[in-house]
Amino acid sequence: MVTYFRNIGLGIWTIISSMAVASRHLFTPSVTLQYPKERWQMPERSRMRLSNKIEDCIGCGQCARACPTSCILVKTEKRDKDEPPVFASDGTAKKLRTYVFDIDMTLCCYCGLCTFACPTRCLTMTGDYEYSVYNKDDHIYHFAVETPKAGAEAEKQNPAKD
Amino acid sequence: MESIAKLLQAIPEYDALPELLQFLIPIVTSCVIIFALLALCVLFMVWLERKVSAHIQDRLGPMVVGGWHGWAQTLADALKLFLKEDIVPASVDKVLFKMAPFIVFLGAFAAYVVLPFGASSFVTDLNIGILYIVAISSLSVIGIIMAGWASNNKYSLYGSMRAAAQIISYEIPAALSIMAVVISVGSLSMIEIVEAQKGSFLNWFIIKNPFIFLAFIIYFIASLAEVNRTPFDLPEAESELVAGYHTEYSGMRFAFFFLAEYANMFLVASVATTLFLGGWTLPIPLLSEIIPGPIIFLAKALLLIFIQMWMRWSLPRLRVDQLIYVNWKVLMPISFVLILGAGWMAIR
Amino acid sequence: MEVDYSGDIMTLNMGPQHPSTHGVLRLVLKTDGEIVADAVPHIGYLHRCFEKHVEDVDYAGVVPFTDRMDYCAAMNMEQGYVLAVEKLMGIEVNDRVRYLRIIMAELSRIASHLIAAGTYGNDIGSFTPFLWCFRDREKILDFFEETCGARLLYNYHWVGGLMHDIKPGMEQKIVEFVDYFEPQVDNLNRLLSDNYIFIQRTANVGIMSPETAISYGVTGPNLRGSGVQFDVRKDEPYLGYEELEFEVQVGKGEHGPVGSCWDRYMVRIREVKESCKIIRQAVARLTPGDVREKVPKRIKPPAGEVYMRTEAPRGELGYYIVSDGSLKPYRLKVKSPCFTVMSAFREVSRGAMIADIISILGSFDIVLGEIDR
């Protein structure tokens, strides 16, 4: 009998206590960010979209080897000795001509291992997160600007590094 | 309704219309007005619920639709539901499936005709007012059972069985606590109950009589169970039965269930205001002349609705057997004691 | 509940898509009215061939995959793997790395228990604690984002060290967060844990006796909720947990018998406070150093096998690695704590009501990514 009344009393007391705690939050400011109008500042180490500064890329293919999901495709060929030498911005000689540098962002797992493998630090992960596209093929980024010297023969002689 | 009838007399050639039409037009007009008011109230209540829940949870709620704090959000949602495809699954019992939402809504809507919003703002003053409300609002149980059975879905059946058990059980403490007020007044008519609370704040039943204060608490809790609100919302427990008895409904039919739930909420809040909080009376002399009766009534009803929403967003839900335990072993004995107490105080 | 007659058995399918099965889990319930006669879990809807896939990836590249097993507590998953490889290679990391790893693991534990508490409240019907828990979790995820750039799947623990050092001034912010957070736990208790309705829903439900738990191999808060005092951080300490002072919280059966859903839930809430203690001690012991000092250029462990156990938020996580001396693992097997607790689900849920099934499932706090891998 006593437990019956004690339980009723306990029930009422805890219900009022819960409601009091909840009501305090009616007066605290909310933590919502009104997204398109207000945007959060991304920290500098954010790992979002990949971007490659192709002028500094020496075509070593370390990024393609480090990637756990095989999303980077790098194809290179040796430059001829009679071509003028090309250098990256930190002075490294670019001995290879990179004619294919594709990153498939739909395969990328955003781990960042490729950025650590790059010796010239040309491959970086930016803080850009609004990059949806209408066509899935637009998620494959083609960074290479140079063209191979010969045509299909050159591709057969230099197997792709991936 | 009488005032509508008087207004209509002013139109020339009104007397030339046949008797039947002269009888029907005021009724239909009142119903349309009540439905319009109801729709507006529900619109506001849904918006209020979303805002209250958002601020309790440290969020903002609707902010965009319509400009200032998303006031038109419910309109947009209603429009969306209206434009949805009307899906009637192939294996349901078609007649029952289609009728169910309307019966549930009817149970709530039909009771609005006796609610006294103001001294002369009511549709009709039945001399069995409160009894009529209790009787008509139990019509919705039939609609719920129809919805659950006709959906041909185990989850819906579970939900509707639970809802039926819950609503039928909780009608008893609700009716008994209403009895406590009726005993104090001596009449079932809603207008007379409000008239008995005129004069001063101390005349309001909630303050006048300690037994009736407890009856108010019992009625409030029992009416939460009638409306299927948390902590008694097991029939529509989202996390267990997906959506209970209205799983298979979409579009406008679902909108009717939704409308019925909020209409029910407003109904029980209005009944509680009339019986316990003094209806449309406000004993402060200056204000009661400026502010019209319906506004005062609405304000009190909204206060109760706000408390209902506050309870929903702070408390977990009860399991079925605990729900039934609370009703039969806690609320009912207390309400019996209250009737005895109210009767004793009335005889004194 | 007792029944004095038995009606027809109805088979109810709580399918893979359900609002409260914490992932894609299928439960086939045989119910007699409202009481469950048998509940069989069917898993495998999230199987992604993790163990086979990593046989083709080098050791450093496995870490992003371990993140994705238990995505709610990714730091602990990475940590188990990295410690296993370091044990195989015999690498000893420096003090700064050790204490940073402890801080990250405990922050991840708090984040994971906040999800557990919030979603459990959601299942029971109280929608507000979910939002409050996630608000606090956001602050922890902001720390992770400042440090390594990602909020949920970090790739932060590397074999031999860490990806980045924490930014200067971050230790101060972490201690401020812990100071802000401990009163919030009391708030949560007032709202949910001490609420009479919540106690009625959970305190006499899903009783798992210590013998049942041990015989099924259940570990972590589920085991400690039944009163057994077992924590890998105390019994087989790693990373330097033996130097830190904290208590192992067990269920005491304050409301109802020991081993109920309420006990398991409360063990998690109390563990959160212990984690706060650990974080404070670890921050006080941080010494300057280089976090990538011992990271090898190419990770090529000697041929052999290793088994490493760590305390993940959901139980004892075990990694068994067989190496054949090459750059890629020969075999990697994960002992997932949620998998073992699901095997105990059938016995614990016998005789419960349907509403209790949800309660029991929520108190076990499973993540399907870890069960299915």
Tab-separated table of C-alpha atoms in Angstrom, chain B residues 49-216:
chain	number	residue	atom	x	y	z
B	49	GLU	CA	4.050	22.608	-31.883
B	50	ARG	CA	6.944	22.727	-34.269
B	51	LYS	CA	8.262	25.922	-32.725
B	52	VAL	CA	7.866	24.742	-29.148
B	53	SER	CA	9.532	21.424	-29.869
B	54	ALA	CA	12.343	23.179	-31.708
B	55	HIS	CA	13.100	25.610	-28.907
B	56	ILE	CA	13.031	22.917	-26.260
B	57	GLN	CA	15.532	21.032	-28.380
B	58	ASP	CA	17.808	24.060	-28.937
B	59	ARG	CA	16.850	24.386	-32.587
B	60	LEU	CA	14.880	26.969	-34.518
B	61	GLY	CA	12.006	25.200	-36.234
B	62	PRO	CA	10.354	26.595	-39.376
B	63	MET	CA	12.012	29.833	-40.390
B	64	VAL	CA	11.665	30.258	-44.104
B	65	VAL	CA	8.185	29.602	-45.447
B	66	GLY	CA	6.198	32.812	-45.447
B	67	GLY	CA	8.907	35.040	-44.070
B	68	TRP	CA	8.725	35.674	-40.325
B	69	HIS	CA	9.592	32.470	-38.506
B	70	GLY	CA	7.938	30.308	-41.126
B	71	TRP	CA	4.324	31.025	-40.179
B	72	ALA	CA	3.045	29.622	-43.456
B	73	GLN	CA	4.760	26.278	-42.977
B	74	THR	CA	1.550	24.442	-42.153
B	75	LEU	CA	-0.150	25.908	-45.208
B	76	ALA	CA	2.656	24.601	-47.355
B	77	ASP	CA	2.429	21.182	-45.739
B	78	ALA	CA	-1.331	21.057	-46.180
B	79	LEU	CA	-0.959	22.016	-49.826
B	80	LYS	CA	1.630	19.301	-50.284
B	81	LEU	CA	-0.626	16.670	-48.730
B	82	PHE	CA	-3.476	17.869	-50.889
B	83	LEU	CA	-1.462	17.442	-54.067
B	84	LYS	CA	-0.216	13.952	-53.223
B	85	GLU	CA	-1.304	10.856	-55.071
B	86	ASP	CA	-4.246	9.132	-53.438
B	87	ILE	CA	-2.949	5.630	-52.817
B	88	VAL	CA	-5.480	2.996	-51.850
B	89	PRO	CA	-3.584	-0.304	-51.547
B	90	ALA	CA	-5.093	-3.132	-53.525
B	91	SER	CA	-5.750	-5.531	-50.676
B	92	VAL	CA	-7.525	-3.214	-48.263
B	93	ASP	CA	-11.181	-3.231	-47.444
B	94	LYS	CA	-12.039	-0.261	-49.653
B	95	VAL	CA	-15.212	1.017	-48.042
B	96	LEU	CA	-13.872	0.941	-44.497
B	97	PHE	CA	-10.494	2.274	-45.580
B	98	LYS	CA	-12.036	5.311	-47.213
B	99	MET	CA	-14.577	6.006	-44.484
B	100	ALA	CA	-12.270	5.735	-41.500
B	101	PRO	CA	-10.551	9.142	-41.585
B	102	PHE	CA	-13.870	10.923	-41.876
B	103	ILE	CA	-15.372	9.122	-38.923
B	104	VAL	CA	-12.356	9.938	-36.784
B	105	PHE	CA	-12.620	13.571	-37.800
B	106	LEU	CA	-16.350	13.579	-37.231
B	107	GLY	CA	-15.883	12.455	-33.645
B	108	ALA	CA	-13.861	15.572	-32.965
B	109	PHE	CA	-15.683	18.082	-35.159
B	110	ALA	CA	-19.227	17.323	-34.116
B	111	ALA	CA	-18.468	18.228	-30.523
B	112	TYR	CA	-17.597	21.814	-31.451
B	113	VAL	CA	-21.221	22.792	-31.780
B	114	VAL	CA	-21.706	23.106	-28.047
B	115	LEU	CA	-18.477	24.859	-27.127
B	116	PRO	CA	-19.182	28.325	-25.702
B	117	PHE	CA	-16.514	30.555	-27.140
B	118	GLY	CA	-18.154	33.683	-25.790
B	119	ALA	CA	-21.306	34.949	-24.121
B	120	SER	CA	-23.189	34.672	-27.389
B	121	SER	CA	-20.590	33.028	-29.617
B	122	PHE	CA	-21.675	29.449	-29.756
B	123	VAL	CA	-23.608	27.383	-32.210
B	124	THR	CA	-26.175	26.007	-29.845
B	125	ASP	CA	-26.721	25.601	-26.138
B	126	LEU	CA	-27.837	22.054	-25.583
B	127	ASN	CA	-29.124	21.377	-22.116
B	128	ILE	CA	-27.073	18.163	-22.098
B	129	GLY	CA	-24.011	19.901	-23.466
B	130	ILE	CA	-21.193	18.149	-21.690
B	131	LEU	CA	-22.782	14.736	-21.965
B	132	TYR	CA	-23.122	15.252	-25.694
B	133	ILE	CA	-19.411	16.054	-25.960
B	134	VAL	CA	-18.357	12.940	-24.057
B	135	ALA	CA	-20.649	10.762	-26.149
B	136	ILE	CA	-19.705	12.144	-29.551
B	137	SER	CA	-15.972	12.114	-28.966
B	138	SER	CA	-16.038	8.372	-28.375
B	139	LEU	CA	-17.176	7.975	-31.986
B	140	SER	CA	-13.577	8.289	-33.088
B	141	VAL	CA	-12.735	4.902	-31.604
B	142	ILE	CA	-14.849	3.269	-34.285
B	143	GLY	CA	-12.962	5.155	-36.937
B	144	ILE	CA	-9.618	4.065	-35.506
B	145	ILE	CA	-10.591	0.421	-35.377
B	146	MET	CA	-11.884	0.674	-38.934
B	147	ALA	CA	-8.616	2.196	-40.081
B	148	GLY	CA	-6.516	-0.472	-38.410
B	149	TRP	CA	-8.563	-3.394	-39.630
B	150	ALA	CA	-9.127	-2.164	-43.166
B	151	SER	CA	-5.422	-1.524	-43.749
B	152	ASN	CA	-4.718	-5.246	-43.947
B	153	ASN	CA	-1.429	-4.708	-42.146
B	154	LYS	CA	-0.256	-6.285	-38.910
B	155	TYR	CA	1.334	-3.089	-37.649
B	156	SER	CA	-1.845	-1.114	-38.203
B	157	LEU	CA	-3.900	-3.745	-36.463
B	158	TYR	CA	-1.645	-3.650	-33.426
B	159	GLY	CA	-1.800	0.120	-33.344
B	160	SER	CA	-5.552	0.326	-33.633
B	161	MET	CA	-6.164	-2.329	-30.992
B	162	ARG	CA	-3.931	-0.467	-28.588
B	163	ALA	CA	-5.599	2.823	-29.425
B	164	ALA	CA	-9.064	1.390	-28.911
B	165	ALA	CA	-8.158	-0.126	-25.554
B	166	GLN	CA	-6.525	3.090	-24.466
B	167	ILE	CA	-9.281	5.476	-25.499
B	168	ILE	CA	-12.104	3.394	-24.107
B	169	SER	CA	-10.356	2.884	-20.793
B	170	TYR	CA	-9.437	6.504	-20.289
B	171	GLU	CA	-12.928	7.780	-20.969
B	172	ILE	CA	-13.946	6.679	-17.503
B	173	PRO	CA	-11.678	8.870	-15.373
B	174	ALA	CA	-12.297	11.725	-17.795
B	175	ALA	CA	-16.053	11.400	-17.482
B	176	LEU	CA	-15.874	10.982	-13.710
B	177	SER	CA	-13.828	14.117	-13.274
B	178	ILE	CA	-16.308	15.969	-15.450
B	179	MET	CA	-19.007	14.597	-13.147
B	180	ALA	CA	-17.308	16.283	-10.234
B	181	VAL	CA	-17.857	19.653	-11.909
B	182	VAL	CA	-21.395	18.805	-12.941
B	183	ILE	CA	-22.228	17.911	-9.357
B	184	SER	CA	-20.967	21.289	-8.191
B	185	VAL	CA	-23.014	23.158	-10.785
B	186	GLY	CA	-26.100	21.007	-10.940
B	187	SER	CA	-26.485	21.228	-14.702
B	188	LEU	CA	-25.031	19.574	-17.792
B	189	SER	CA	-25.292	22.674	-19.959
B	190	MET	CA	-21.985	24.257	-20.911
B	191	ILE	CA	-23.292	27.803	-20.721
B	192	GLU	CA	-24.585	27.340	-17.207
B	193	ILE	CA	-21.264	25.861	-16.117
B	194	VAL	CA	-19.485	28.984	-17.316
B	195	GLU	CA	-22.102	31.252	-15.773
B	196	ALA	CA	-21.480	29.572	-12.411
B	197	GLN	CA	-17.862	30.704	-12.586
B	198	LYS	CA	-18.563	34.381	-13.216
B	199	GLY	CA	-17.631	37.069	-10.791
B	200	SER	CA	-14.115	36.676	-9.557
B	201	PHE	CA	-11.061	34.529	-9.938
B	202	LEU	CA	-12.076	32.639	-6.814
B	203	ASN	CA	-15.187	31.458	-8.528
B	204	TRP	CA	-13.237	29.523	-11.096
B	205	PHE	CA	-13.702	25.910	-10.242
B	206	ILE	CA	-10.048	25.150	-10.284
B	207	ILE	CA	-9.514	27.454	-7.305
B	208	LYS	CA	-12.855	27.239	-5.550
B	209	ASN	CA	-12.842	23.599	-4.696
B	210	PRO	CA	-9.732	21.519	-3.885
B	211	PHE	CA	-11.418	18.357	-5.112
B	212	ILE	CA	-12.062	19.996	-8.432
B	213	PHE	CA	-8.428	21.047	-8.667
B	214	LEU	CA	-7.527	17.376	-8.476
B	215	ALA	CA	-10.309	16.632	-10.942
B	216	PHE	CA	-8.653	19.054	-13.329
